[in-house]
CSV table of C-alpha atoms in Angstrom, one decimal:
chain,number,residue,atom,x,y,z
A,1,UNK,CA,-2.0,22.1,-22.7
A,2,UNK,CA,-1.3,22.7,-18.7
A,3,UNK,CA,-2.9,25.1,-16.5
A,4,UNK,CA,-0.6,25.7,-13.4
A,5,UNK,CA,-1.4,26.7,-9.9
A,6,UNK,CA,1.3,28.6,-7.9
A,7,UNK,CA,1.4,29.1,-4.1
A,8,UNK,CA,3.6,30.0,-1.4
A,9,UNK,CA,4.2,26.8,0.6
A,10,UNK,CA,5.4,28.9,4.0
A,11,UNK,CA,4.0,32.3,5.6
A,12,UNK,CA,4.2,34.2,2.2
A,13,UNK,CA,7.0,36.4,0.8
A,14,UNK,CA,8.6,33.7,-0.8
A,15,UNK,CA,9.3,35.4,-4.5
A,16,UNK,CA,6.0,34.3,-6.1
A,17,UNK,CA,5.6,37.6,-8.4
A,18,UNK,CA,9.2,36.9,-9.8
A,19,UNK,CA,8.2,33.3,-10.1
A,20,UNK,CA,4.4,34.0,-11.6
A,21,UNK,CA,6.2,36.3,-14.3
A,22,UNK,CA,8.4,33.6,-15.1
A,23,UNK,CA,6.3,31.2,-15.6
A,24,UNK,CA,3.5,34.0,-17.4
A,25,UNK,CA,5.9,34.3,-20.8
A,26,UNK,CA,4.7,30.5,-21.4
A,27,UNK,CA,0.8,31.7,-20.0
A,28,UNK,CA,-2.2,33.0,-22.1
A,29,UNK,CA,-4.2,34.3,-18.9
A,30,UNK,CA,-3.2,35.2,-15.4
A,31,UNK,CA,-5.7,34.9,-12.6
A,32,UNK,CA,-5.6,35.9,-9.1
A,33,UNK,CA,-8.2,33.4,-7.0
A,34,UNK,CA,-7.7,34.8,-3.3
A,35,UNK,CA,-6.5,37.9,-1.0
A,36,UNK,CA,-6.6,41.1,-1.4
A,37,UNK,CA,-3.8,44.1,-1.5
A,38,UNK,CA,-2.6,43.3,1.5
A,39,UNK,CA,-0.5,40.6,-0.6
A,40,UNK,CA,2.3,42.6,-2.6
A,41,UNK,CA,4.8,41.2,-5.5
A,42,UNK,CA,7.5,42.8,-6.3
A,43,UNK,CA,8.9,41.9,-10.1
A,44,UNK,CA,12.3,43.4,-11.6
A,45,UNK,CA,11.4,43.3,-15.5
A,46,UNK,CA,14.0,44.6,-18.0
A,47,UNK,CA,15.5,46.8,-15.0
A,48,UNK,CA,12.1,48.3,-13.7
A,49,UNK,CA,10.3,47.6,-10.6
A,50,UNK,CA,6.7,46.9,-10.5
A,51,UNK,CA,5.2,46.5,-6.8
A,52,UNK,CA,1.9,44.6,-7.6
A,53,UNK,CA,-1.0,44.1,-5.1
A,54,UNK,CA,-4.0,43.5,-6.5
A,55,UNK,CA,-3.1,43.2,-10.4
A,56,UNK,CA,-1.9,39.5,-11.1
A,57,UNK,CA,1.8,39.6,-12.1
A,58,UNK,CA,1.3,39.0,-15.9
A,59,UNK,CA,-0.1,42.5,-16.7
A,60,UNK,CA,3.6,43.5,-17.2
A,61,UNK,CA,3.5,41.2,-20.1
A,62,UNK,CA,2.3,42.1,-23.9
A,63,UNK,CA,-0.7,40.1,-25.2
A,64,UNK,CA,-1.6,38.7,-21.8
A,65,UNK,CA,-5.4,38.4,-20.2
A,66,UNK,CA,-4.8,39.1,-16.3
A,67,UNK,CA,-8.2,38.4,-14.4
A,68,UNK,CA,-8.9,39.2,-10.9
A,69,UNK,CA,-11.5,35.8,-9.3
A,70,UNK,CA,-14.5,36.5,-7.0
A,71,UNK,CA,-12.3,34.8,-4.1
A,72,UNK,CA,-10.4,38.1,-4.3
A,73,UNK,CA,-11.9,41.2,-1.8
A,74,UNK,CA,-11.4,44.3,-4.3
A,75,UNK,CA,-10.6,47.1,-2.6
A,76,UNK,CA,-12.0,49.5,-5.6
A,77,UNK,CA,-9.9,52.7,-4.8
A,78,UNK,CA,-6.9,50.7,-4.4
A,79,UNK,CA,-7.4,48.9,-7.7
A,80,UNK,CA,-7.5,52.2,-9.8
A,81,UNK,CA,-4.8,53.8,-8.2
A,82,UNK,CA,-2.3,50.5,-8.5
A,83,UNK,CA,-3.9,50.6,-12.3
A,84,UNK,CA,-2.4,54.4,-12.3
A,85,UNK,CA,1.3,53.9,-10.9
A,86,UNK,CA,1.6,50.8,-12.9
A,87,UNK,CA,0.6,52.6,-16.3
A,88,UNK,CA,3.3,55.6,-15.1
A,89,UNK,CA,5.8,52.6,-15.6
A,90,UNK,CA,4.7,52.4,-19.3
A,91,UNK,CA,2.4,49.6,-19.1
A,92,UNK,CA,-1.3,49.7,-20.8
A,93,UNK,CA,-4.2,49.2,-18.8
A,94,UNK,CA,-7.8,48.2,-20.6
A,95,UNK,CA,-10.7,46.0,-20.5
A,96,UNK,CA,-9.1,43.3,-22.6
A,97,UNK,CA,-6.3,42.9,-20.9
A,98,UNK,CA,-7.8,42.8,-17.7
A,99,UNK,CA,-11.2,41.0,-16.5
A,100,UNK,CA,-12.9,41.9,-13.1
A,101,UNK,CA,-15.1,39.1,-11.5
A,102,UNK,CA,-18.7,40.4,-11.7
A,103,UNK,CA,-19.3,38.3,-8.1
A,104,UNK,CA,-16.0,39.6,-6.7
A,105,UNK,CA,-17.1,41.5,-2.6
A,106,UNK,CA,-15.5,44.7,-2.6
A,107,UNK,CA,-13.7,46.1,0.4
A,108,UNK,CA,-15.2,49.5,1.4
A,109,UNK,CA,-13.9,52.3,3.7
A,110,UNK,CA,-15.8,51.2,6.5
A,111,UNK,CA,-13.8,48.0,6.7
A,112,UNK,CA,-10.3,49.4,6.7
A,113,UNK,CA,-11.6,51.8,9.8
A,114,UNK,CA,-13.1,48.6,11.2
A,115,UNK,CA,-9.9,46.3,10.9
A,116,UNK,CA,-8.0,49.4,12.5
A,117,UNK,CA,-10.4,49.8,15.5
A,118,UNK,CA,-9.9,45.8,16.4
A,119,UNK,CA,-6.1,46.1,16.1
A,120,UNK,CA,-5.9,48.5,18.3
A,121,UNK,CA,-8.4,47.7,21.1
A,122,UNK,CA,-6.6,47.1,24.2
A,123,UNK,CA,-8.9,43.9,24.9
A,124,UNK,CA,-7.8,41.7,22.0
A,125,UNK,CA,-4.8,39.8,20.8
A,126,UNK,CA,-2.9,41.8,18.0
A,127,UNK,CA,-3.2,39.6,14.8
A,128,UNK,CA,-0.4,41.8,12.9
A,129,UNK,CA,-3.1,42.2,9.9
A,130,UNK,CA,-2.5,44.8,7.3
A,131,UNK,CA,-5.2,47.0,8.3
A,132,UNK,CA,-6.3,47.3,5.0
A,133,UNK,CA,-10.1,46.1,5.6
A,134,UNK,CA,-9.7,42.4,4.4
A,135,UNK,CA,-11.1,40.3,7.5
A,136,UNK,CA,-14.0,42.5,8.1
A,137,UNK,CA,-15.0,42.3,4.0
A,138,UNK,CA,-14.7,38.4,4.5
A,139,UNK,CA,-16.9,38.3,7.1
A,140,UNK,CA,-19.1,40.5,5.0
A,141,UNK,CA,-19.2,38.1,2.6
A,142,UNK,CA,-19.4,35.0,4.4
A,143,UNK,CA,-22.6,37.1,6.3
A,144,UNK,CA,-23.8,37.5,3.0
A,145,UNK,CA,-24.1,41.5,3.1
A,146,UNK,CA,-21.0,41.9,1.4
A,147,UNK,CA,-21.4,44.7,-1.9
A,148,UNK,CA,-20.9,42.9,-4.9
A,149,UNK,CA,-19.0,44.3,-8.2
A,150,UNK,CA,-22.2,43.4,-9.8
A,151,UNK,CA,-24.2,45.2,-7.0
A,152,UNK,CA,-22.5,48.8,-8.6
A,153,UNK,CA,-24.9,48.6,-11.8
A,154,UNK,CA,-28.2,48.9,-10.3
A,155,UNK,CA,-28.5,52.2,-7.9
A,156,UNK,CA,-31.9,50.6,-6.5
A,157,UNK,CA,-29.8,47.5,-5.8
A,158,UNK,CA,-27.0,49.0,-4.3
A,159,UNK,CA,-28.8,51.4,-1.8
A,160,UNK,CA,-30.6,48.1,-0.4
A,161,UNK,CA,-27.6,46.1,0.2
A,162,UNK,CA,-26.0,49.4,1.5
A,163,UNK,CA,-29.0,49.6,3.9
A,164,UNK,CA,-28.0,45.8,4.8
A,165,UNK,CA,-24.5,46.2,5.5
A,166,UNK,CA,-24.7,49.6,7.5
A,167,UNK,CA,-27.5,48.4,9.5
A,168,UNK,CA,-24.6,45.5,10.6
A,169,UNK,CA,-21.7,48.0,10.6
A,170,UNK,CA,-23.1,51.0,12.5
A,171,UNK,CA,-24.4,48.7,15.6
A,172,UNK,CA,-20.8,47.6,15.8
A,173,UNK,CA,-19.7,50.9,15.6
A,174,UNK,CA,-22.6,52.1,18.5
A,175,UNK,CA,-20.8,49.2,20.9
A,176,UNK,CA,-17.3,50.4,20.3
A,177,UNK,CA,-18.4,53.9,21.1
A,178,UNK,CA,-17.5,54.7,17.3
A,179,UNK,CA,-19.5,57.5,14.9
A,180,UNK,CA,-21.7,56.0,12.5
A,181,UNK,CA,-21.1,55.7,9.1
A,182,UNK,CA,-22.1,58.7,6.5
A,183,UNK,CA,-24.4,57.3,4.1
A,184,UNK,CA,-24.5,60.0,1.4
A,185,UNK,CA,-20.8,60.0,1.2
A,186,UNK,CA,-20.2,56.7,0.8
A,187,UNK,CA,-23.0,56.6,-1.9
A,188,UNK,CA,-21.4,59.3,-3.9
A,189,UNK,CA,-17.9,57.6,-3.8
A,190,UNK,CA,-19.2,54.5,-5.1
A,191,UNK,CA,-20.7,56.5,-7.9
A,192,UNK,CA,-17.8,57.9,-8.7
A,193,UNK,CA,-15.7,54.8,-8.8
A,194,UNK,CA,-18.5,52.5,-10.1
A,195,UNK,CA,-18.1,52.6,-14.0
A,196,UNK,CA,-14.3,52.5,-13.8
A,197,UNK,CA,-15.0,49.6,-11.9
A,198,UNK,CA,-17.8,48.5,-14.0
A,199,UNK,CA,-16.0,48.7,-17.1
A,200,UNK,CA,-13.6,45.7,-16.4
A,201,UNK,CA,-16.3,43.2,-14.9
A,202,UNK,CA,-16.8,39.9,-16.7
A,203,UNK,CA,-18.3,36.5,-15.5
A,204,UNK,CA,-15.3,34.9,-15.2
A,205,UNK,CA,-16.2,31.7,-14.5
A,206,UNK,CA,-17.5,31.8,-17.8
A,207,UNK,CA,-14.6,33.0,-19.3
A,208,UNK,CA,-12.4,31.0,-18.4
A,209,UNK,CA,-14.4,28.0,-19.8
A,210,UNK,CA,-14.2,29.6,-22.8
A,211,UNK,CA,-10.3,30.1,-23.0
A,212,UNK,CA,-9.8,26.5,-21.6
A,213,UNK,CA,-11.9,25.5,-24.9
A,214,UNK,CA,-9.4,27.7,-26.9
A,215,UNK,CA,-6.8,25.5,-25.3
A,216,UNK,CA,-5.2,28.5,-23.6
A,217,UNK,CA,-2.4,28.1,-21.2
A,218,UNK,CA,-3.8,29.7,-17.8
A,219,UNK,CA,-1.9,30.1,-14.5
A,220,UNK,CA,-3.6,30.9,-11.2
A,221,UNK,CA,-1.6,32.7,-8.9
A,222,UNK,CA,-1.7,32.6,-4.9
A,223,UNK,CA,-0.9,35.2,-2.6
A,224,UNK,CA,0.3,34.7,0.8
A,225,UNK,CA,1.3,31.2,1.9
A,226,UNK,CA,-0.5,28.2,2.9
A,227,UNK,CA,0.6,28.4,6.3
A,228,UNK,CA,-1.7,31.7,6.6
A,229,UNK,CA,-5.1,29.7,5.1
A,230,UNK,CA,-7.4,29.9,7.3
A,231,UNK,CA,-8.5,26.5,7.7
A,232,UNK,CA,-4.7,24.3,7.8
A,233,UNK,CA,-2.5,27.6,8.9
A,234,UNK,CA,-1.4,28.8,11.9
A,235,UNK,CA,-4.8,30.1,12.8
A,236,UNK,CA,-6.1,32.6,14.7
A,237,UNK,CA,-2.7,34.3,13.0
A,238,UNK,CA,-3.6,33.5,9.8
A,239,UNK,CA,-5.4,35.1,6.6
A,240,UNK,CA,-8.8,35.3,6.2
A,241,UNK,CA,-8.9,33.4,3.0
A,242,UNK,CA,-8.1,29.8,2.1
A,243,UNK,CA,-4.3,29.9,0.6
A,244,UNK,CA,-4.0,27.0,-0.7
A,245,UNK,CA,-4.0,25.2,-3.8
A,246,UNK,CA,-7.9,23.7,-3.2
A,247,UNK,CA,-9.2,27.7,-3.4
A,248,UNK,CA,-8.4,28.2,-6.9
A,249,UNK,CA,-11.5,26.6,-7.8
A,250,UNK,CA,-14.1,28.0,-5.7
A,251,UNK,CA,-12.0,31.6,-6.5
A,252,UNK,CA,-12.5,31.4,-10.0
A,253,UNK,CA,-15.5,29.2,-10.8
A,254,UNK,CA,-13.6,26.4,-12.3
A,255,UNK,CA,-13.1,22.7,-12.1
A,256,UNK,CA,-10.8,20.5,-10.9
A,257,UNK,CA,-10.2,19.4,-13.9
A,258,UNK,CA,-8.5,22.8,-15.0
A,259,UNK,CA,-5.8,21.9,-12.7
A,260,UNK,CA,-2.7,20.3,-14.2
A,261,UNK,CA,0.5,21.3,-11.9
A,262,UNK,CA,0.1,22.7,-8.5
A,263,UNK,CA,3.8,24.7,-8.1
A,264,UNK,CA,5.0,25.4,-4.1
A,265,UNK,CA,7.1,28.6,-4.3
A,266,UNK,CA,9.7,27.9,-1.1
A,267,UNK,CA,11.9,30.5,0.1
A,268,UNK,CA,15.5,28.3,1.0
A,269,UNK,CA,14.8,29.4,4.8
A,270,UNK,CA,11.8,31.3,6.5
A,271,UNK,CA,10.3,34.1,7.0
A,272,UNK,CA,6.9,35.7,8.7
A,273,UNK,CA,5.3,39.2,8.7
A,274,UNK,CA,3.4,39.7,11.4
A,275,UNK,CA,2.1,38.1,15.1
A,276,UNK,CA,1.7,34.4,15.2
A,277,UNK,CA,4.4,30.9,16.0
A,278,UNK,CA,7.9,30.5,14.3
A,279,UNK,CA,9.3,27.6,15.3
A,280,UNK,CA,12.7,28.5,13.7
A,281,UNK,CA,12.9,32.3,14.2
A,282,UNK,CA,16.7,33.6,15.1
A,283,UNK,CA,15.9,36.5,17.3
A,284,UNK,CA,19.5,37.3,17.0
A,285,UNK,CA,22.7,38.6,14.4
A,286,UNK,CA,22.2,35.4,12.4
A,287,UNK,CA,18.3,36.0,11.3
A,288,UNK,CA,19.7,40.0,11.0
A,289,UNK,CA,22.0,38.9,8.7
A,290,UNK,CA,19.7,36.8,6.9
A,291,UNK,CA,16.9,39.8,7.0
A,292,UNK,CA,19.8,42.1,5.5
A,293,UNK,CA,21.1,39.9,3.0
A,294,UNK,CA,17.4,38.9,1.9
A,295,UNK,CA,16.1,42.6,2.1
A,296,UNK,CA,13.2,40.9,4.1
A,297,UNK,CA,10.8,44.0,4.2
A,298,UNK,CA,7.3,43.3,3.2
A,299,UNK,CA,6.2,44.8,-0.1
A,300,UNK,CA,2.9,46.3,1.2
A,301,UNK,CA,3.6,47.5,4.5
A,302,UNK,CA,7.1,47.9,4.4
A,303,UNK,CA,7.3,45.5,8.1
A,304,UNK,CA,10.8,44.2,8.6
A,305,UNK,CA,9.8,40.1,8.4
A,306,UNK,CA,11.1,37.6,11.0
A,307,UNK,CA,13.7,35.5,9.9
A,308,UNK,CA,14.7,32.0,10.4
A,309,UNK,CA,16.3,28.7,9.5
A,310,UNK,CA,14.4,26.5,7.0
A,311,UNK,CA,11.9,24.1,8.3
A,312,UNK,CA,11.2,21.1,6.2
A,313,UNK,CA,8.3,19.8,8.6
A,314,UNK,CA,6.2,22.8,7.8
A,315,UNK,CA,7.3,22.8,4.0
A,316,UNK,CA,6.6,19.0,3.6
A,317,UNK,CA,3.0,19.9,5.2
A,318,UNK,CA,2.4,22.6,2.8
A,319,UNK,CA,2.9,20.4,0.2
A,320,UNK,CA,0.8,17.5,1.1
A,321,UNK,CA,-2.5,19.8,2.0
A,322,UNK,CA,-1.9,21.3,-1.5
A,323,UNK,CA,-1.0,18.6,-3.4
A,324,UNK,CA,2.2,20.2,-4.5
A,325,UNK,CA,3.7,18.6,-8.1
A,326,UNK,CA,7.0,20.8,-8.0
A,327,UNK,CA,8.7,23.4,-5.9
A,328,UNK,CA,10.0,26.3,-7.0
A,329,UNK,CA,13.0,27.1,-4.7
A,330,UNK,CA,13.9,30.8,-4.5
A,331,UNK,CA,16.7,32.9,-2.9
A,332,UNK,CA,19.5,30.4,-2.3
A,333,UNK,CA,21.8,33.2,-3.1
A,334,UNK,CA,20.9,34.5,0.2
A,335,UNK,CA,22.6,31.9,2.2
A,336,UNK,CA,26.2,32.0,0.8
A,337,UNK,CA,28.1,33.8,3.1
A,338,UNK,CA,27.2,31.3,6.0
A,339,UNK,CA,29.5,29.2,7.2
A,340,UNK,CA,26.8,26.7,9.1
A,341,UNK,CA,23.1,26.3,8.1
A,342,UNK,CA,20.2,24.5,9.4
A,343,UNK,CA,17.3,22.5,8.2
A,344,UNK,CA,14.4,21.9,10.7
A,345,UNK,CA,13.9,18.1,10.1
A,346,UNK,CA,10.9,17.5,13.2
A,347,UNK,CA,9.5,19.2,16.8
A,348,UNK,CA,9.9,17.7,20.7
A,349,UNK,CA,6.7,19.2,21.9
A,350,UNK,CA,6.4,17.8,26.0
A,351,UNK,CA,9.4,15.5,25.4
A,352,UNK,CA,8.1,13.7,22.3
A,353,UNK,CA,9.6,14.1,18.6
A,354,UNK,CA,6.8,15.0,16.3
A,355,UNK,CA,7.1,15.3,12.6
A,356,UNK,CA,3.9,18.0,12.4
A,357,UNK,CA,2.9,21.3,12.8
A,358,UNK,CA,-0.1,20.8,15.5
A,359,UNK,CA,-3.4,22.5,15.1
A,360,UNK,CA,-3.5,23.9,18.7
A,361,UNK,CA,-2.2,27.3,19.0
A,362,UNK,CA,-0.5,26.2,22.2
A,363,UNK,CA,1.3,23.7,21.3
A,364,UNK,CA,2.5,25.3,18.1
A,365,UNK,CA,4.2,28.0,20.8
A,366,UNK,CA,5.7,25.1,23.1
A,367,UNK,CA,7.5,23.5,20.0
A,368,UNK,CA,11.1,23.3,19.7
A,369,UNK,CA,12.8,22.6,16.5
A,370,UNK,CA,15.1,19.9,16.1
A,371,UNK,CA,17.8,20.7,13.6
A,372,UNK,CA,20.2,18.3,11.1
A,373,UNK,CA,23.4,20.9,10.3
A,374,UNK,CA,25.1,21.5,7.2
A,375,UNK,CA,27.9,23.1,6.3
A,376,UNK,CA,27.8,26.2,4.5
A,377,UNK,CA,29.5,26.6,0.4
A,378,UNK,CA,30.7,30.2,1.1
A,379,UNK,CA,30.6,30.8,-2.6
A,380,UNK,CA,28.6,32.8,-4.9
A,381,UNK,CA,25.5,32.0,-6.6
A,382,UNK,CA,23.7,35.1,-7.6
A,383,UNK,CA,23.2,35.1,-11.3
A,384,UNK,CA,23.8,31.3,-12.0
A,385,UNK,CA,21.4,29.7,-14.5
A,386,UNK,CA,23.0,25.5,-14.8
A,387,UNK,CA,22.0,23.2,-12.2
A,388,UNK,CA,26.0,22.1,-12.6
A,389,UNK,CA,27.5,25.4,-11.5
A,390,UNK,CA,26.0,25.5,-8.2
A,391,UNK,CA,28.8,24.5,-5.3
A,392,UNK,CA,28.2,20.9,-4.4
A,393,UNK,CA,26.9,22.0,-0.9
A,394,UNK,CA,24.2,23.8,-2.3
A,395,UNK,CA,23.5,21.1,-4.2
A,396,UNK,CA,23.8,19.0,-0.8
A,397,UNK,CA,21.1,21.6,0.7
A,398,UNK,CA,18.6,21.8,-2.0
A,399,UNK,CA,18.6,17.5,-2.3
A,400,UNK,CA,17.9,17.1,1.1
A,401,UNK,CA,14.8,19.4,1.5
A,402,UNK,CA,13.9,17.4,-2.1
A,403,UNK,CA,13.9,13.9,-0.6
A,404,UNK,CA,12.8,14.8,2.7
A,405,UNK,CA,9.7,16.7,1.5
A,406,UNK,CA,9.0,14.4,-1.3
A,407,UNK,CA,8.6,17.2,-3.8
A,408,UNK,CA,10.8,17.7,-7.2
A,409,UNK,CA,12.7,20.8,-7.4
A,410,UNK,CA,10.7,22.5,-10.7
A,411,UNK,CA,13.5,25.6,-10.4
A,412,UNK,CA,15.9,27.1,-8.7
A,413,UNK,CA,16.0,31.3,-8.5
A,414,UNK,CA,19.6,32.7,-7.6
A,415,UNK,CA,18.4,36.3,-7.6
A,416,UNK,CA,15.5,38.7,-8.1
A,417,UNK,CA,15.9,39.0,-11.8
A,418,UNK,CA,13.6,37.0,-13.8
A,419,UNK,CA,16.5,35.4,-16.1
A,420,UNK,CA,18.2,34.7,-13.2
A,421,UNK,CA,16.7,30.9,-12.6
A,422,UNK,CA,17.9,27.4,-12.9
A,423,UNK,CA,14.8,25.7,-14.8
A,424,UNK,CA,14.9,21.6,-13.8
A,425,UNK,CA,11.3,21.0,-14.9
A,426,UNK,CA,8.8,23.1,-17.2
A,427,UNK,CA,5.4,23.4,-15.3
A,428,UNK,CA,3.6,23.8,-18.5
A,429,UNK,CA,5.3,20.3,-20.5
């Protein structure tokens, strides 16, 4: 028995929910351990498109237990309503297919309007965040004021810690010159919303010991990539959760002994949503027709995502803070109609070759990439499922960012479709 961890090894939005649902047909649980919705995967499952934010990726599946950690931020309105669309699509809902974290903060209204009124003071540098209240419940949390699932059981409870968090919010709201917050109303949505929450809650942590005594096969699924944790990413444009590999454990209340296989989803070139360094960004027809091709448009908010060439340094980095077993290598399809390609092998930052991603945020600006070529196969690869029927420059491509980031290649996806994937190496064996 194996328990896998996948991540996303660049700046997100590189195919994990395609990847997750893969890999869930071999899983007995799902678990989410970090983020909130502002993290969307997109699955294509039997010819039907589910666009997954807060839900882990294996509630599409029959006879699966999908569990939402306390490192996740619940936004509790959002949760129902995803639970809504997805049942539309013919998919059952209940409390034993899906588990709640009892400790998991919940994002409220008042941190959405708060993560809108930083974006758009004129004083501040634009972080390119999703404006969907994650930061400011982080911070909640971290200030210990955040409202707790748990919190929604006890009305005496919850008007105390509601007293505790307003008394915070509404003298930040007094300094931005911003009305204060309306009490009643936000007691009587909470009441509203509280036993639909209520009714999924669980100790997780608890849980999970107990299916890991059953022997069950769990996988804990990421969101975002490492390169937006908010320790080791490109911080301050970063997340405001730790994204990699190491946050599955304080996320779900498990040991490191429950992980067997840490899995680095990488996208066959790079892409960012949002403010923040890009070494290899193509502000020109090349990244266009990479965006195109790709259909690089982020699944929450819709942003076109900035496009580049691959960069190994930043991959091979990713995979040494994590501790990264295989990769998972996904849209190589994309780059077939390019004659030239190039991989991102190091960085001259003030005339010196560097083979790192620096912390400081200035010097990740000043870096320039320094690029090993290779020639293009101009043949197509969607749909192939045999290591042996990829063009040999493909294979070329993919063996180079193997050896030079030290990392197996686990799989190989060749388009969105979940049969669509060349497996070298079972995660779960």
């Amino acid at each position: 028995m194996k328990n896998v961890v996948v991540i996303g090894s660049q700046w997100g939005d590189e195919g994990k929910g395609k990847i997750v649902d893969w890999l869930s047909q071999k899983a007995d649980v799902i678990v989410r351990f970090q983020g909130g919705h502002n993290a969307g995967h997109t699955l294509v499952v039997d010819g039907i498109t589910y666009k997954l934010k807060l839900l882990p990726s294996g509630i599409v599946r029959k006879n699966k237990i999908s569990i939402i950690g306390n490192g996740v931020v619940l936004d509790p309105w959002a949760l129902l309503h995803e639970i809504k669309q997805i049942e539309r699509l013919g998919i059952r809902i209940t409390n034993k297919n899906l588990y709640v974290a009892e400790n998991t903060p919940l994002i409220l209204p008042l941190h959405k309007e708060l993560d809108g009124i930083r974006e758009d003071a004129k004083n501040t540098d634009k972080i390119g965040t999703t404006r969907r209240g994650i930061g400011p419940a982080y911070e909640d949390k971290v200030g210990r004021r955040a409202i707790r699932v748990v919190d929604l059981a006890n009305k005496k409870i919850l008007l105390k810690r509601l007293d505790m968090i307003l008394f915070h919010h509404n003298s930040i709201r007094k300094g931005l010159g911003k009305n204060t917050i309306n009490k009643q109303k936000l007691i009587n949505d909470l009441s509203k919303v509280s036993p639909k929450i209520l009714k999924y809650s669980k100790p997780v942590w608890k849980v999970l010991d107990e299916l890991k005594r059953k022997r069950k096969k769990i996988l804990f699924e990421g969101a975002q990539g490492v390169l937006l944790d908010v320790d080791h990413g490109t911080y301050p444009f970063v997340t405001s959760s730790n994204t990699v590999a190491g946050a599955t454990l304080s996320g779900t209340g498990c040991g490191p002994d429950s992980l067997n296989y840490i899995l680095g989803i990488v996208k066959a070139y790079t892409t960012r949503v949002g403010e923040g360094p890009f070494p290899t960004e193509l502000k020109n027809e090349t990244g266009n027709k990479i965006g195109k091709r790709g259909n690089e448009f982020g699944t929450v908010t819709n942003r076109k995502r900035r496009c580049g060439w691959f960069d190994a340094v930043l991959v091979k980095q990713s995979c040494l803070i994590s501790g990264v077993n295989g990769i998972a290598l996904t849209k190589i399809d994309v780059l077939d109609q390019f004659k030239d390609l190039y991989v991102c092998v190091a960085y001259k930052l003030n005339g010196k070759k560097i083979d790192y991603l620096p912390s400081s945020l200035q010097d990740q600006i000043k870096v320039k990439p320094v690029y090993k070529h290779f020639d293009g196969w101009l043949k197509n690869t969607k749909g192939i499922k045999k290591w042996n029927q990829l063009p040999k420059k493909a294979q070329q491509y993919i063996k180079f960012i193997k050896n030079y980031c030290g990392v197996k290649i686990s799989s190989i996806s060749t388009s969105p479709k979940r049969e669509d994937t060349i497996l070298l190496e079972n995660p779960f064996k």
